[in-house]
PDB file of C-alpha atoms in Angstrom:
ATOM      1  CA  MET A   1     201.793  -8.957 135.850  1.00 79.00           C
ATOM      2  CA  GLY A   2     204.140 -11.153 133.795  1.00 88.00           C
ATOM      3  CA  HIS A   3     207.907 -10.920 134.071  1.00 84.00           C
ATOM      4  CA  VAL A   4     211.041 -12.750 133.002  1.00 83.00           C
ATOM      5  CA  HIS A   5     212.781 -14.824 135.680  1.00 82.00           C
ATOM      6  CA  GLY A   6     215.625 -16.484 133.817  1.00 82.00           C
ATOM      7  CA  ILE A   7     217.249 -17.339 130.524  1.00 85.00           C
ATOM      8  CA  GLY A   8     215.365 -20.146 128.803  1.00 86.00           C
ATOM      9  CA  GLY A   9     217.807 -20.853 126.002  1.00 90.00           C
ATOM     10  CA  PHE A  10     220.805 -19.785 123.975  1.00 90.00           C
ATOM     11  CA  PHE A  11     220.722 -20.371 120.228  1.00 90.00           C
ATOM     12  CA  LEU A  12     223.583 -20.255 117.724  1.00 89.00           C
ATOM     13  CA  ARG A  13     223.719 -20.391 113.943  1.00 90.00           C
ATOM     14  CA  ALA A  14     226.231 -23.032 112.854  1.00 94.00           C
ATOM     15  CA  THR A  15     227.603 -24.533 109.686  1.00 95.00           C
ATOM     16  CA  ASP A  16     227.685 -27.874 111.558  1.00 96.00           C
ATOM     17  CA  PRO A  17     225.000 -27.734 114.284  1.00 93.00           C
ATOM     18  CA  GLN A  18     225.612 -31.277 115.563  1.00 92.00           C
ATOM     19  CA  GLY A  19     229.380 -30.803 115.608  1.00 94.00           C
ATOM     20  CA  LEU A  20     229.062 -27.526 117.496  1.00 94.00           C
ATOM     21  CA  THR A  21     226.642 -29.062 120.023  1.00 93.00           C
ATOM     22  CA  THR A  22     229.041 -31.968 120.505  1.00 94.00           C
ATOM     23  CA  TRP A  23     231.924 -29.501 121.075  1.00 95.00           C
ATOM     24  CA  TYR A  24     229.987 -27.635 123.769  1.00 94.00           C
ATOM     25  CA  ARG A  25     229.074 -30.945 125.450  1.00 93.00           C
ATOM     26  CA  ASP A  26     232.388 -32.800 125.139  1.00 94.00           C
ATOM     27  CA  VAL A  27     234.958 -29.996 125.225  1.00 94.00           C
ATOM     28  CA  LEU A  28     233.337 -27.417 127.517  1.00 93.00           C
ATOM     29  CA  GLY A  29     231.472 -30.026 129.530  1.00 91.00           C
ATOM     30  CA  LEU A  30     227.911 -28.691 129.227  1.00 92.00           C
ATOM     31  CA  ASP A  31     225.591 -31.396 130.508  1.00 92.00           C
ATOM     32  CA  ILE A  32     223.266 -31.231 127.481  1.00 91.00           C
ATOM     33  CA  ASP A  33     220.668 -33.996 127.180  1.00 90.00           C
ATOM     34  CA  GLU A  34     219.300 -35.584 123.983  1.00 87.00           C
ATOM     35  CA  ASN A  35     216.685 -32.802 123.735  1.00 89.00           C
ATOM     36  CA  GLY A  36     219.270 -30.025 124.041  1.00 88.00           C
ATOM     37  CA  LEU A  37     218.305 -29.221 127.633  1.00 91.00           C
ATOM     38  CA  TRP A  38     221.031 -28.145 130.018  1.00 91.00           C
ATOM     39  CA  HIS A  39     220.266 -27.832 133.742  1.00 89.00           C
ATOM     40  CA  GLN A  40     222.791 -25.411 135.155  1.00 88.00           C
ATOM     41  CA  GLN A  41     223.632 -24.658 138.746  1.00 88.00           C
ATOM     42  CA  ALA A  42     221.960 -21.597 140.213  1.00 87.00           C
ATOM     43  CA  GLY A  43     224.056 -18.476 140.219  1.00 87.00           C
ATOM     44  CA  PRO A  44     224.358 -14.937 138.956  1.00 87.00           C
ATOM     45  CA  THR A  45     223.810 -14.084 135.299  1.00 88.00           C
ATOM     46  CA  ALA A  46     225.202 -10.870 133.849  1.00 88.00           C
ATOM     47  CA  PHE A  47     223.147  -8.943 131.306  1.00 89.00           C
ATOM     48  CA  ALA A  48     224.899  -5.999 129.671  1.00 91.00           C
ATOM     49  CA  ALA A  49     224.622  -4.070 126.430  1.00 93.00           C
ATOM     50  CA  PHE A  50     227.851  -2.913 124.783  1.00 92.00           C
ATOM     51  CA  PRO A  51     228.476  -0.165 122.218  1.00 93.00           C
ATOM     52  CA  GLN A  52     228.030  -1.271 118.601  1.00 90.00           C
ATOM     53  CA  ASP A  53     231.752  -0.776 117.884  1.00 90.00           C
ATOM     54  CA  THR A  54     233.037  -2.843 120.842  1.00 91.00           C
ATOM     55  CA  ASP A  55     235.860  -5.282 120.175  1.00 89.00           C
ATOM     56  CA  TYR A  56     235.112  -7.143 123.441  1.00 90.00           C
ATOM     57  CA  PHE A  57     233.261  -9.917 121.583  1.00 89.00           C
ATOM     58  CA  GLY A  58     236.125 -10.451 119.167  1.00 84.00           C
ATOM     59  CA  ASP A  59     235.133 -10.305 115.522  1.00 83.00           C
ATOM     60  CA  SER A  60     232.890  -7.368 114.558  1.00 83.00           C
ATOM     61  CA  GLY A  61     230.342  -9.815 113.108  1.00 84.00           C
ATOM     62  CA  GLN A  62     229.732 -11.433 116.501  1.00 86.00           C
ATOM     63  CA  THR A  63     226.782  -9.538 117.988  1.00 89.00           C
ATOM     64  CA  ALA A  64     226.498 -11.473 121.273  1.00 91.00           C
ATOM     65  CA  MET A  65     228.855 -13.376 123.539  1.00 93.00           C
ATOM     66  CA  LEU A  66     228.109 -16.328 125.796  1.00 94.00           C
ATOM     67  CA  ASN A  67     229.557 -15.970 129.299  1.00 95.00           C
ATOM     68  CA  LEU A  68     229.869 -19.233 131.234  1.00 95.00           C
ATOM     69  CA  ARG A  69     230.392 -19.446 135.012  1.00 94.00           C
ATOM     70  CA  VAL A  70     233.213 -21.858 135.755  1.00 95.00           C
ATOM     71  CA  VAL A  71     234.955 -23.468 138.701  1.00 93.00           C
ATOM     72  CA  ASP A  72     238.773 -23.284 138.623  1.00 95.00           C
ATOM     73  CA  LEU A  73     239.455 -21.192 135.531  1.00 96.00           C
ATOM     74  CA  ASP A  74     243.121 -22.216 135.415  1.00 97.00           C
ATOM     75  CA  ALA A  75     242.330 -25.957 135.389  1.00 96.00           C
ATOM     76  CA  LEU A  76     239.643 -25.500 132.732  1.00 96.00           C
ATOM     77  CA  ARG A  77     241.958 -23.432 130.529  1.00 97.00           C
ATOM     78  CA  ALA A  78     244.674 -26.094 130.843  1.00 97.00           C
ATOM     79  CA  ARG A  79     242.208 -28.865 129.953  1.00 95.00           C
ATOM     80  CA  LEU A  80     240.907 -26.888 126.953  1.00 96.00           C
ATOM     81  CA  GLN A  81     244.456 -26.230 125.735  1.00 97.00           C
ATOM     82  CA  GLY A  82     245.211 -29.929 126.168  1.00 96.00           C
ATOM     83  CA  VAL A  83     242.429 -30.884 123.734  1.00 95.00           C
ATOM     84  CA  GLY A  84     243.522 -28.254 121.215  1.00 96.00           C
ATOM     85  CA  ALA A  85     240.807 -25.653 121.841  1.00 97.00           C
ATOM     86  CA  ASP A  86     241.502 -22.067 120.742  1.00 97.00           C
ATOM     87  CA  VAL A  87     242.185 -20.583 124.206  1.00 98.00           C
ATOM     88  CA  GLU A  88     243.287 -16.948 124.450  1.00 97.00           C
ATOM     89  CA  ASP A  89     246.408 -16.296 126.518  1.00 97.00           C
ATOM     90  CA  GLU A  90     244.990 -13.355 128.448  1.00 96.00           C
ATOM     91  CA  VAL A  91     243.313 -13.740 131.845  1.00 98.00           C
ATOM     92  CA  GLN A  92     241.762 -10.710 133.536  1.00 97.00           C
ATOM     93  CA  GLU A  93     240.765 -10.202 137.134  1.00 97.00           C
ATOM     94  CA  MET A  94     238.195  -7.735 138.474  1.00 95.00           C
ATOM     95  CA  GLU A  95     238.211  -7.138 142.212  1.00 94.00           C
ATOM     96  CA  ASN A  96     235.048  -8.506 143.882  1.00 93.00           C
ATOM     97  CA  VAL A  97     233.810  -9.807 140.502  1.00 93.00           C
ATOM     98  CA  GLY A  98     236.192 -12.606 139.577  1.00 95.00           C
ATOM     99  CA  ARG A  99     238.554 -13.835 136.876  1.00 97.00           C
ATOM    100  CA  PHE A 100     237.913 -14.025 133.141  1.00 96.00           C
ATOM    101  CA  GLY A 101     239.391 -15.963 130.247  1.00 97.00           C
ATOM    102  CA  TRP A 102     238.250 -16.604 126.683  1.00 97.00           C
ATOM    103  CA  VAL A 103     238.017 -19.481 124.232  1.00 97.00           C
ATOM    104  CA  ARG A 104     236.637 -19.754 120.699  1.00 96.00           C
ATOM    105  CA  ASP A 105     234.277 -22.539 119.730  1.00 96.00           C
ATOM    106  CA  LEU A 106     234.515 -24.568 116.499  1.00 94.00           C
ATOM    107  CA  GLU A 107     232.673 -21.809 114.585  1.00 93.00           C
ATOM    108  CA  GLY A 108     235.003 -19.077 115.897  1.00 93.00           C
ATOM    109  CA  ASN A 109     232.555 -17.586 118.413  1.00 94.00           C
ATOM    110  CA  ARG A 110     234.344 -15.953 121.334  1.00 96.00           C
ATOM    111  CA  ILE A 111     233.117 -17.339 124.691  1.00 96.00           C
ATOM    112  CA  GLU A 112     233.895 -15.730 128.029  1.00 96.00           C
ATOM    113  CA  LEU A 113     234.770 -18.011 130.938  1.00 96.00           C
ATOM    114  CA  TRP A 114     234.040 -16.423 134.304  1.00 96.00           C
ATOM    115  CA  GLU A 115     235.235 -17.721 137.666  1.00 95.00           C
ATOM    116  CA  PRO A 116     233.203 -15.584 140.116  1.00 94.00           C
ATOM    117  CA  ALA A 117     234.992 -14.105 143.103  1.00 93.00           C
ATOM    118  CA  PRO A 118     234.373 -16.000 146.328  1.00 89.00           C
ATOM    119  CA  SER A 119     231.406 -14.595 148.279  1.00 78.00           C
ATOM    120  CA  GLY A 120     232.376 -11.920 150.734  1.00 55.00           C
ATOM    121  CA  SER A 121     235.596 -10.988 148.940  1.00 50.00           C
TER     122      SER A 121
END
């Protein structure tokens, strides 16, 4: 029987598709090749549905939010602020889950940055 075993892609509408792709590659550091392929490190992926009226994604028109696993959230936030990215001030921590911060891409999409808790914590 067939089943899904991973996320095969993430697609965004953009007023400037090349500019947005460049931002994700150069600012966030996604290792995207010339065909748009990104080979990520293995790790957990959260899948969760939220109520229609949630404000967790930011603007009410944003119907999905990309969550990226990161190493050293504080260093990444500082680097993003240093290049003028729209980094939110708030950082949240969930025991045994990790730390979270948020940034908006060039199109205003809210992105969650997740530094997972160390294993066994």
